């Protein structure tokens, strides 16, 4: 993984020192809350429902064991012994005190981490395929470009006050595990005929109150042109994006209102007229990054691994272990979705165990997935049983990756100041109810995501069954959407009908699964069945039994 | 209809939810919050709250409606009063860890 150079290190240390001075001035009363709030937000510190919340950036979801251990230390010393991994591949601490945050930022800087640009109308943490660099179906490792974008966008003055927040996602594989079509800009890296790296650029995707699937802005952009082209797209957005109404301020609204062709023409014009001297040295920097993001030295494997027959372990192998580029190696995904548990939460002890396992078995590297799980990316296949045994002892061996109980859920009304309804208890109930069925039967192709408000941090729009928390007459109510997908075949779920109470949601999900299984052809996904049959058969079953 | 109101805010230093008491202090305990039953009491609480903001003790104060059962009317405020309704993972018990460490050391 990328290691900070002196420049990176002094940058985060200086930022931490600056924030310490700002906190001191706030506590001394020389900064008012009005003056301080934008400063704390620029450092990822929110004031939530019960307390401050600190959002720590995990650049493109890649983390070292040392960093994970430091997060565990922060959870113990400054929080309540746990953290929440988010759909942005970040981690949030729910209970830090303002007086402690400068020390927390120092502790993060010690291990090359920070909370910069995890809030505000700037370019946020770049996200990518959690299997980047190791996926068997990958043609280009996206991490060097991710790092280039991180460096380019960090403290970039021109893009620090955009009309609204801005999110990039990248993949270099044939399966999209980064939901690139639901980001402001999605980048699909691929190989050209001569083996060179090329990028397809998608623009205007997003979820929230106006879900949009990104449109293809430009194909086959060369690596040399990538940053100038993205810079031009950002400039057009910065200039024309709506600054009067935050609900119309995202780039997706600009692209929709101008039309893709008009938007693309403006970008092209900006790109052609840009001063290219601003990008001198970028190609060399990218080469440096390609060399700096070292892959571990893989050991040659002589024989294929013999793994025990243990039935439970075999289930875990089937769902949680994925094909690696390297012969004899595997990608192991640790589920943070215990049945009936809180999606994405990990205790400090669990964090330490994951760090220990990755030191012992995965070249000291971990990844955070946008589905709120953790990846051990470099595991010798022969070590999987040992890893599984250790995970099992720490309640981390749930075998449900990409299964219905692998529910994405945002913090919702249990923590979030913007929420309209709770998400976590719904996820707990639904996972408890669906798990028996998923163990008894193949439910591949069914995803369930839950958001506590229309901001859609829980990605409900892109799930086969999406659940959106709303408020009606002061009570929590839940709207259900069907037919979403977040891969290259992206689709936005459609509203089923009137909402449900919290108590009705688990049975409603069960009924929808019944209908799917009744009509499913071979191993069709839920959303494919929904597209084939239409809404009526599902709504009749649900509302007849409601 | 609310029976009375209480003044809620967040403690600046810790960020924790606090409520204004009858003697003008701020408490984390909802049950100790001053019950504001008339316009004068509300006006006085608002005055206290703006002083607490000005003196940098409290941020974002606002009035919360409370109903017959003595709990906030709105679910958001009920959860804010009691904390998350979902069971968080077991927290580290720093006291027993410290005790264990000192026993080991001793
Ligand atoms: S979707 Fe809404 S409730 Fe959930 S985390 Fe985002 S803003 Fe909060």
XYZ file of C-alpha atoms and ligand atoms in Angstrom:
660
model
C 0.000 0.000 0.000
C 0.999 3.641 -0.405
C 3.288 5.045 2.297
C 3.299 8.760 3.081
C 6.350 10.723 2.034
C 7.619 13.600 4.150
C 5.309 16.015 2.358
C 2.175 13.960 3.154
C 3.270 13.495 6.748
C 3.979 17.156 7.434
C 0.678 18.078 5.794
C -1.438 15.966 8.165
C 0.642 16.958 11.179
C 0.262 20.642 10.344
C -3.476 20.190 9.910
C -3.741 18.468 13.257
C -1.799 21.273 14.979
C -4.002 23.857 13.288
C -7.149 22.122 14.514
C -5.757 21.926 18.057
C -5.348 25.704 18.028
C -8.879 26.124 16.668
C -10.348 23.865 19.363
C -8.463 25.798 22.033
C -9.806 29.072 20.702
C -13.321 27.639 20.672
C -13.008 26.409 24.259
C -11.585 29.772 25.309
C -14.537 31.506 23.682
C -12.591 33.432 21.056
C -14.301 31.497 18.277
C -18.095 31.311 18.264
C -19.941 28.134 17.301
C -20.897 29.792 14.039
C -17.234 30.439 13.246
C -16.055 27.080 14.530
C -18.617 24.779 12.919
C -17.209 24.949 9.363
C -13.707 24.420 10.769
C -14.672 21.307 12.711
C -16.601 19.936 9.744
C -13.514 20.348 7.554
C -11.870 18.004 10.033
C -14.641 15.435 9.922
C -16.164 16.396 13.272
C -19.957 16.481 13.228
C -22.393 17.104 16.061
C -24.874 14.241 15.882
C -27.945 13.200 17.817
C -26.209 12.286 21.089
C -22.638 13.514 20.763
C -19.887 14.556 18.395
C -19.060 12.071 15.646
C -15.626 11.868 14.015
C -15.427 10.484 10.501
C -11.956 9.193 9.668
C -10.907 8.800 6.044
C -9.657 5.429 4.877
C -8.277 6.424 1.465
C -9.883 4.137 -1.107
C -10.567 1.712 1.708
C -6.987 0.491 2.089
C -5.589 0.155 5.588
C -2.573 -1.371 7.319
C -2.666 -3.501 10.452
C -0.892 -0.676 12.266
C -3.676 1.709 11.301
C -6.373 -0.760 12.379
C -4.631 -1.175 15.738
C -4.546 2.594 16.142
C -8.280 2.787 15.394
C -8.823 0.187 18.128
C -6.738 2.285 20.511
C -8.793 5.383 19.653
C -12.023 3.422 20.162
C -10.876 2.380 23.642
C -9.197 5.540 24.826
C -11.455 8.202 23.344
C -14.713 6.474 22.454
C -16.839 3.589 23.692
C -14.805 0.675 22.475
C -16.243 0.372 18.987
C -16.382 2.042 15.589
C -18.716 1.992 12.612
C -17.428 1.211 9.096
C -19.412 3.137 6.505
C -20.546 2.808 2.905
C -17.864 5.361 2.001
C -15.146 2.899 3.086
C -14.502 5.143 6.113
C -14.861 4.633 9.850
C -16.911 6.747 12.238
C -16.525 7.119 15.979
C -19.821 7.959 17.650
C -18.803 9.350 21.026
C -15.612 11.455 20.916
C -15.428 14.599 23.040
C -14.406 17.892 21.479
C -11.607 18.313 24.004
C -10.088 14.979 22.881
C -10.297 15.451 19.124
C -6.882 17.152 18.713
C -5.292 14.148 20.456
C -7.282 11.796 18.233
C -6.104 13.619 15.109
C -2.508 13.412 16.371
C -2.954 9.673 16.938
C -4.285 9.341 13.400
C -1.414 11.378 11.937
C 1.038 9.060 13.703
C -0.215 6.239 11.466
C -0.688 8.279 8.278
C -4.414 8.857 8.709
C -6.647 11.904 9.039
C -10.222 13.124 8.919
C -9.682 15.773 6.240
C -12.391 16.211 3.585
C -14.743 13.720 5.175
C -17.317 16.515 5.278
C -18.080 19.706 3.397
C -18.594 20.648 -0.234
C -15.280 19.338 -1.455
C -13.943 16.203 -3.107
C -14.524 13.465 -0.546
C -12.617 10.254 0.059
C -12.089 8.489 -3.278
C -13.511 4.970 -3.177
C -12.706 1.883 -5.182
C -13.041 -1.857 -5.593
C -12.127 -3.426 -2.232
C -10.444 -6.215 -4.226
C -8.242 -3.709 -6.106
C -4.901 -5.166 -7.091
C -5.898 -8.731 -6.265
C -9.221 -9.491 -7.999
C -9.042 -12.289 -10.527
C -11.302 -10.348 -12.908
C -9.238 -7.155 -12.793
C -7.431 -5.724 -15.802
C -6.051 -2.528 -14.236
C -5.182 -1.951 -10.576
C -7.023 1.305 -9.772
C -5.025 2.192 -6.644
C -2.319 4.348 -8.279
C -4.992 6.490 -9.942
C -6.925 6.612 -6.648
C -3.813 7.864 -4.890
C -3.187 10.399 -7.642
C -6.746 11.695 -7.203
C -6.291 11.793 -3.424
C -3.185 13.924 -3.757
C -4.688 16.167 -6.423
C -7.895 16.764 -4.470
C -6.420 17.179 -0.966
C -6.631 20.861 0.021
C -7.120 21.767 -3.640
C -8.182 25.417 -3.176
C -10.235 25.641 -6.353
C -12.388 22.647 -5.386
C -12.695 23.287 -1.662
C -15.993 25.173 -1.954
C -17.899 23.342 -4.651
C -21.668 23.742 -5.029
C -21.988 20.455 -3.114
C -19.955 17.449 -2.002
C -18.294 15.410 -4.737
C -17.529 11.708 -4.861
C -15.285 9.694 -7.166
C -15.345 5.902 -7.431
C -13.060 3.715 -9.538
C -12.823 0.162 -10.700
C -10.464 -1.703 -12.979
C -12.362 -4.998 -13.017
C -15.149 -6.511 -15.080
C -17.410 -6.745 -12.006
C -18.194 -3.376 -10.512
C -17.740 -3.696 -6.750
C -17.461 0.079 -6.266
C -20.897 1.167 -7.577
C -19.214 3.575 -10.014
C -22.494 4.421 -11.728
C -23.840 5.902 -8.497
C -21.092 8.433 -8.002
C -20.635 12.006 -9.205
C -17.851 10.679 -11.370
C -17.197 6.984 -11.875
C -14.037 5.815 -13.608
C -13.708 2.437 -15.275
C -10.079 1.633 -16.036
C -9.311 -0.862 -18.746
C -6.537 -1.921 -21.113
C -6.225 -0.644 -24.682
C -5.150 -2.809 -27.599
C -1.518 -1.962 -26.989
C -1.822 -2.800 -23.305
C -1.983 0.851 -22.291
C -4.319 2.012 -19.503
C -7.465 3.816 -20.650
C -10.386 5.227 -18.708
C -14.098 5.439 -19.389
C -15.570 8.332 -17.455
C -19.131 8.222 -16.168
C -20.773 11.343 -14.814
C -23.839 12.411 -12.897
C -24.645 9.326 -10.885
C -25.840 9.462 -7.319
C -28.444 8.390 -4.834
C -30.102 10.711 -2.324
C -33.506 12.250 -3.030
C -32.915 12.246 -6.803
C -31.292 8.938 -7.696
C -29.537 8.953 -11.054
C -27.471 6.421 -12.954
C -24.299 7.987 -14.321
C -24.005 8.550 -18.057
C -20.948 7.862 -20.166
C -19.137 11.167 -20.575
C -16.040 10.045 -22.447
C -14.377 6.796 -23.398
C -10.753 5.794 -23.776
C -9.163 8.713 -21.962
C -5.438 8.093 -21.726
C -3.644 8.230 -18.421
C -1.841 11.426 -19.482
C -5.185 13.094 -20.208
C -7.075 11.758 -17.215
C -6.298 14.426 -14.642
C -6.637 17.361 -17.092
C -9.964 15.957 -18.238
C -11.296 15.411 -14.709
C -10.077 18.866 -13.767
C -12.036 20.308 -16.687
C -15.189 18.439 -15.627
C -14.799 19.771 -12.076
C -14.329 23.317 -13.362
C -17.518 23.120 -15.411
C -19.410 21.819 -12.394
C -17.892 24.458 -10.130
C -18.932 27.192 -12.544
C -22.419 26.036 -13.518
C -23.555 23.949 -10.527
C -26.497 25.347 -8.583
C -25.422 27.193 -5.439
C -28.867 28.470 -4.447
C -30.641 25.228 -3.703
C -28.695 22.408 -2.094
C -31.169 19.837 -3.373
C -30.274 20.850 -6.914
C -26.585 21.351 -6.371
C -25.096 17.940 -7.185
C -23.501 17.406 -10.590
C -26.239 14.888 -11.475
C -28.766 17.730 -11.559
C -26.482 19.893 -13.695
C -25.900 17.078 -16.183
C -29.636 16.334 -16.318
C -30.582 19.975 -16.808
C -27.950 20.797 -19.435
C -28.197 17.405 -21.109
C -25.204 15.113 -21.415
C -24.073 16.451 -24.802
C -24.109 20.088 -23.742
C -22.301 19.237 -20.526
C -19.715 17.183 -22.427
C -19.181 20.042 -24.904
C -18.451 22.449 -22.071
C -15.996 20.002 -20.517
C -14.279 19.467 -23.853
C -13.925 23.213 -24.371
C -12.516 23.690 -20.891
C -10.182 20.763 -21.373
C -8.850 22.068 -24.692
C -8.290 25.566 -23.404
C -6.693 24.546 -20.092
C -3.141 25.468 -19.299
C -1.469 22.054 -19.523
C 1.577 23.276 -17.655
C -0.519 22.849 -14.500
C -0.279 19.102 -15.043
C 3.423 18.847 -15.693
C 4.936 15.973 -13.783
C 1.644 14.125 -13.355
C 2.683 11.221 -15.577
C 5.919 10.841 -13.610
C 4.000 11.005 -10.335
C 1.669 8.280 -11.519
C 4.667 6.123 -12.376
C 6.097 6.796 -8.928
C 2.781 5.768 -7.366
C 2.621 2.597 -9.428
C 6.004 1.676 -8.013
C 5.148 2.889 -4.496
C 1.985 0.802 -4.179
C 3.891 -2.381 -3.715
C 2.299 -5.741 -4.002
C 3.476 -8.235 -1.405
C 5.935 -10.864 -2.454
C 3.723 -13.894 -3.044
C 5.152 -17.278 -2.195
C 5.093 -19.780 -5.017
C 2.507 -22.470 -4.217
C 3.467 -25.990 -5.161
C 0.314 -27.988 -4.451
C -3.312 -26.959 -4.244
C -4.416 -26.509 -0.644
C -6.270 -29.336 1.109
C -8.956 -27.740 3.234
C -11.001 -29.516 5.900
C -14.510 -30.761 5.205
C -16.044 -28.974 8.203
C -19.522 -28.049 6.944
C -19.661 -24.608 8.530
C -16.206 -23.732 7.223
C -17.238 -24.892 3.755
C -20.223 -22.516 3.886
C -17.877 -19.667 4.774
C -15.550 -20.631 1.914
C -18.469 -20.528 -0.486
C -19.710 -17.072 0.442
C -16.764 -15.199 1.975
C -13.771 -16.279 -0.091
C -13.078 -14.930 -3.572
C -10.720 -15.726 -6.429
C -7.287 -14.088 -6.304
C -4.997 -13.155 -9.184
C -2.248 -15.210 -7.651
C -2.232 -18.982 -7.806
C -2.629 -20.469 -4.321
C -3.931 -17.237 -2.807
C -7.453 -16.110 -1.895
C -9.326 -12.979 -0.927
C -11.131 -13.505 2.392
C -13.957 -11.189 3.412
C -14.748 -10.757 7.087
C -18.419 -10.104 7.607
C -19.337 -7.240 9.929
C -22.952 -8.365 9.679
C -23.562 -10.809 12.500
C -27.127 -12.079 12.346
C -29.189 -9.731 14.497
C -26.165 -7.447 14.947
C -25.330 -3.894 13.904
C -24.137 -3.652 10.285
C -20.619 -2.251 10.020
C -19.824 -2.043 13.729
C -16.640 -3.579 15.108
C -15.395 -3.584 18.680
C -11.832 -2.624 19.498
C -11.087 -6.281 20.281
C -12.412 -7.302 16.887
C -10.331 -4.572 15.229
C -7.225 -5.844 16.979
C -7.950 -9.412 15.950
C -8.430 -8.377 12.322
C -5.105 -6.512 12.501
C -3.429 -9.544 14.030
C -4.819 -11.838 11.348
C -3.692 -9.581 8.560
C -0.211 -9.390 10.085
C -0.044 -13.155 10.277
C -1.745 -14.009 7.004
C -2.378 -11.043 4.705
C 0.808 -8.994 4.305
C -0.387 -6.571 7.026
C -3.045 -5.092 4.771
C -6.837 -4.817 5.036
C -9.575 -3.218 3.009
C -12.922 -1.707 3.964
C -15.758 -2.458 1.548
C -18.608 -0.134 0.664
C -20.840 -2.960 1.888
C -19.352 -2.335 5.352
C -17.217 -5.457 5.599
C -13.452 -6.001 5.903
C -11.197 -7.760 3.416
C -8.006 -9.724 3.949
C -6.638 -9.330 0.421
C -3.538 -11.534 0.346
C -4.300 -14.846 2.029
C -2.558 -18.102 1.210
C -5.442 -20.475 0.575
C -3.930 -23.100 2.843
C -4.304 -20.700 5.820
C -8.034 -20.104 5.398
C -9.131 -22.693 7.959
C -6.906 -21.236 10.651
C -8.174 -17.742 9.869
C -11.784 -18.913 9.982
C -11.264 -20.561 13.371
C -9.881 -17.377 14.821
C -12.656 -15.281 13.305
C -15.230 -17.673 14.704
C -13.920 -17.201 18.224
C -14.384 -13.439 17.822
C -17.920 -13.631 16.379
C -16.584 -12.539 12.994
C -17.162 -15.677 10.950
C -20.679 -15.038 9.653
C -20.868 -16.689 6.248
C -23.107 -14.216 4.487
C -21.117 -12.022 2.091
C -23.424 -10.800 -0.699
C -26.244 -12.790 0.878
C -29.526 -11.138 1.938
C -28.384 -10.853 5.569
C -25.310 -8.876 4.409
C -27.485 -5.806 4.862
C -26.123 -2.325 4.264
C -27.591 -0.001 6.871
C -26.778 3.579 7.754
C -26.733 4.709 11.418
C -30.284 6.077 11.070
C -32.194 7.652 13.937
C -30.147 5.835 16.564
C -27.235 8.178 15.876
C -27.803 10.510 12.933
C -29.128 14.032 13.419
C -30.655 14.072 9.929
C -32.514 10.771 10.219
C -36.256 10.355 9.993
C -36.396 6.760 11.197
C -34.220 4.007 12.610
C -32.271 1.721 10.274
C -30.223 -0.497 12.582
C -33.076 -2.217 14.472
C -34.789 -2.913 11.140
C -31.574 -4.483 9.820
C -31.291 -6.549 12.995
C -34.853 -7.864 12.702
C -34.683 -8.525 8.985
C -31.341 -10.340 9.168
C -32.591 -12.509 12.037
C -35.633 -13.432 9.994
C -33.956 -13.992 6.635
C -30.919 -15.944 7.855
C -32.709 -19.287 8.269
C -34.013 -19.073 4.751
C -30.662 -18.148 3.269
C -29.046 -21.121 4.989
C -31.729 -23.485 3.745
C -31.898 -22.256 0.204
C -29.848 -20.468 -2.432
C -30.836 -16.799 -2.142
C -27.999 -15.484 -4.287
C -29.016 -12.359 -6.134
C -31.017 -10.772 -3.342
C -29.706 -7.706 -1.546
C -31.378 -5.654 1.174
C -30.258 -2.115 2.007
C -31.699 0.316 4.532
C -31.456 4.118 4.863
C -32.796 6.228 7.700
C -33.723 9.134 5.434
C -33.851 10.184 1.812
C -30.129 11.022 1.810
C -29.720 7.296 1.074
C -26.399 6.688 2.837
C -27.644 3.101 3.267
C -27.875 2.724 -0.555
C -31.513 1.597 -0.468
C -32.072 2.714 -4.083
C -29.667 0.096 -5.435
C -30.827 -2.945 -3.472
C -33.136 -5.674 -4.757
C -35.251 -4.739 -1.741
C -34.585 -1.209 -0.533
C -36.013 0.093 2.725
C -36.242 3.825 3.307
C -37.105 5.278 6.703
C -39.532 8.202 6.641
C -41.617 10.073 9.152
C -45.370 10.241 8.927
C -47.412 12.084 11.543
C -44.518 11.897 13.975
C -44.078 8.127 13.592
C -41.457 6.091 11.773
C -42.647 4.560 8.556
C -40.796 2.579 5.909
C -41.099 2.781 2.150
C -40.021 -0.259 0.154
C -38.388 -0.113 -3.276
C -37.756 -3.084 -5.544
C -35.433 -3.894 -8.425
C -32.285 -1.858 -7.703
C -28.791 -2.943 -8.801
C -25.451 -1.290 -8.186
C -23.149 -2.952 -10.718
C -22.451 -2.149 -14.344
C -26.089 -3.144 -15.022
C -27.191 -0.422 -12.578
C -30.854 0.261 -11.925
C -32.776 2.310 -9.383
C -35.385 0.519 -7.304
C -39.032 1.453 -7.786
C -41.459 2.243 -4.991
C -43.711 -0.719 -4.164
C -46.601 1.253 -2.665
C -47.730 2.718 0.667
C -45.267 2.495 3.568
C -45.089 0.038 6.458
C -44.617 0.280 10.198
C -41.329 -0.981 11.646
C -43.089 -4.131 12.894
C -44.432 -4.905 9.423
C -41.097 -4.631 7.619
C -39.600 -8.107 8.362
C -42.792 -9.919 7.286
C -43.061 -7.732 4.211
C -39.530 -8.701 3.210
C -40.400 -12.344 3.787
C -43.473 -12.118 1.582
C -41.446 -10.466 -1.188
C -38.910 -13.283 -0.981
C -41.758 -15.839 -1.152
C -43.040 -14.249 -4.352
C -39.569 -14.160 -5.842
C -38.862 -17.816 -5.056
C -42.244 -18.871 -6.363
C -41.626 -17.207 -9.725
C -37.828 -17.374 -9.970
C -36.505 -18.991 -13.116
C -33.344 -21.056 -12.512
C -30.994 -18.842 -10.496
C -32.422 -15.511 -11.568
C -31.671 -12.529 -9.320
C -34.499 -10.851 -7.443
C -34.263 -7.735 -9.617
C -34.325 -9.787 -12.834
C -37.476 -11.557 -11.655
C -38.959 -8.195 -10.713
C -38.161 -6.746 -14.162
C -39.713 -9.752 -15.874
C -42.890 -9.849 -13.790
C -43.432 -6.206 -12.934
C -44.601 -4.726 -9.669
C -48.128 -6.035 -9.444
C -47.487 -9.608 -8.412
C -45.294 -8.382 -5.550
C -47.607 -5.602 -4.417
C -50.680 -7.850 -4.494
C -49.000 -10.400 -2.264
C -47.682 -7.817 0.176
C -50.756 -5.615 0.503
C -53.135 -8.585 0.586
C -51.303 -9.949 3.587
C -50.742 -6.570 5.280
C -50.406 18.462 22.501
C -47.478 18.856 24.766
C -47.877 19.171 28.519
C -44.743 21.130 28.996
C -41.406 21.817 27.366
C -37.796 21.340 28.369
C -34.729 23.103 27.020
C -32.202 20.737 25.456
C -28.749 21.369 24.004
C -25.295 19.849 23.698
C -22.453 20.427 26.086
C -19.718 22.169 24.084
C -16.754 20.245 25.493
C -18.177 16.733 25.500
C -20.946 17.085 22.930
C -23.318 15.160 25.203
C -27.018 16.021 25.338
C -27.846 18.278 28.272
C -31.051 19.745 29.682
C -31.591 23.016 31.540
C -32.491 22.576 35.216
C -34.691 24.833 37.351
C -31.638 26.378 39.027
C -30.098 27.336 35.679
C -27.580 24.507 35.460
C -27.347 21.924 32.707
C -27.753 18.228 33.387
C -27.423 15.038 31.348
C -30.469 13.667 33.221
C -33.745 14.383 31.499
C -35.693 13.789 34.719
C -33.926 16.731 36.319
C -34.828 19.102 33.483
C -36.884 22.141 34.366
C -40.497 21.635 33.257
C -41.485 24.762 31.362
C -45.244 25.027 31.710
C -45.943 28.637 30.753
C -44.731 31.418 28.491
C -42.719 33.146 31.225
C -40.849 29.949 32.060
C -40.139 29.359 28.384
C -38.879 32.924 27.918
C -36.617 32.612 30.957
C -35.236 29.289 29.669
C -34.572 30.844 26.286
C -32.692 33.640 27.988
C -30.622 31.110 29.987
C -29.921 29.144 26.835
C -28.684 32.152 24.904
C -26.431 33.073 27.828
C -25.064 29.514 27.869
C -24.376 29.797 24.139
C -22.744 33.200 24.560
C -20.557 31.921 27.373
C -19.599 28.882 25.267
C -20.978 26.161 27.474
C -23.808 24.873 25.344
C -24.447 24.607 21.607
C -27.620 24.300 19.571
C -30.192 24.689 22.368
C -33.859 24.249 21.511
C -37.193 23.504 23.164
C -38.485 19.951 23.337
C -42.173 19.152 23.739
C -43.022 16.634 26.439
C -46.304 14.698 26.604
C -48.468 12.969 29.190
C -46.150 10.078 29.892
C -43.412 12.520 30.874
C -41.376 11.649 27.806
C -40.593 13.780 24.747
C -43.396 13.866 22.216
C -41.251 13.090 19.224
C -39.388 9.810 18.632
C -36.208 11.723 17.774
C -36.200 13.393 21.180
C -37.097 10.133 22.928
C -34.050 8.485 21.395
C -31.944 11.533 22.149
C -33.022 11.205 25.778
C -32.234 7.501 26.185
C -29.433 6.879 23.696
C -29.358 4.418 20.775
C -32.132 1.832 20.895
C -29.988 -0.841 19.328
C -27.570 -2.715 21.476
C -24.050 -1.506 20.678
C -21.306 -4.125 20.731
C -19.978 -4.774 24.241
C -17.940 -1.804 25.366
C -14.572 -2.022 26.994
C -14.827 -1.795 30.744
C -11.887 0.476 31.436
C -12.247 0.135 35.204
C -11.910 -3.632 35.222
C -9.129 -3.506 32.635
C -7.261 -1.057 34.866
C -7.973 -3.242 37.917
C -6.727 -6.325 36.075
C -3.609 -4.453 34.974
C -2.846 -3.242 38.479
C -3.432 -6.740 39.914
C -1.056 -8.127 37.310
C 1.466 -5.434 38.153
C 1.011 -5.882 41.911
S -29.305 8.174 5.145
Fe -30.040 9.826 6.425
S -30.217 8.831 8.414
Fe -28.884 7.550 7.245
S -26.837 8.295 7.756
Fe -27.496 9.322 5.872
S -28.306 11.243 6.586
Fe -28.258 9.882 8.369
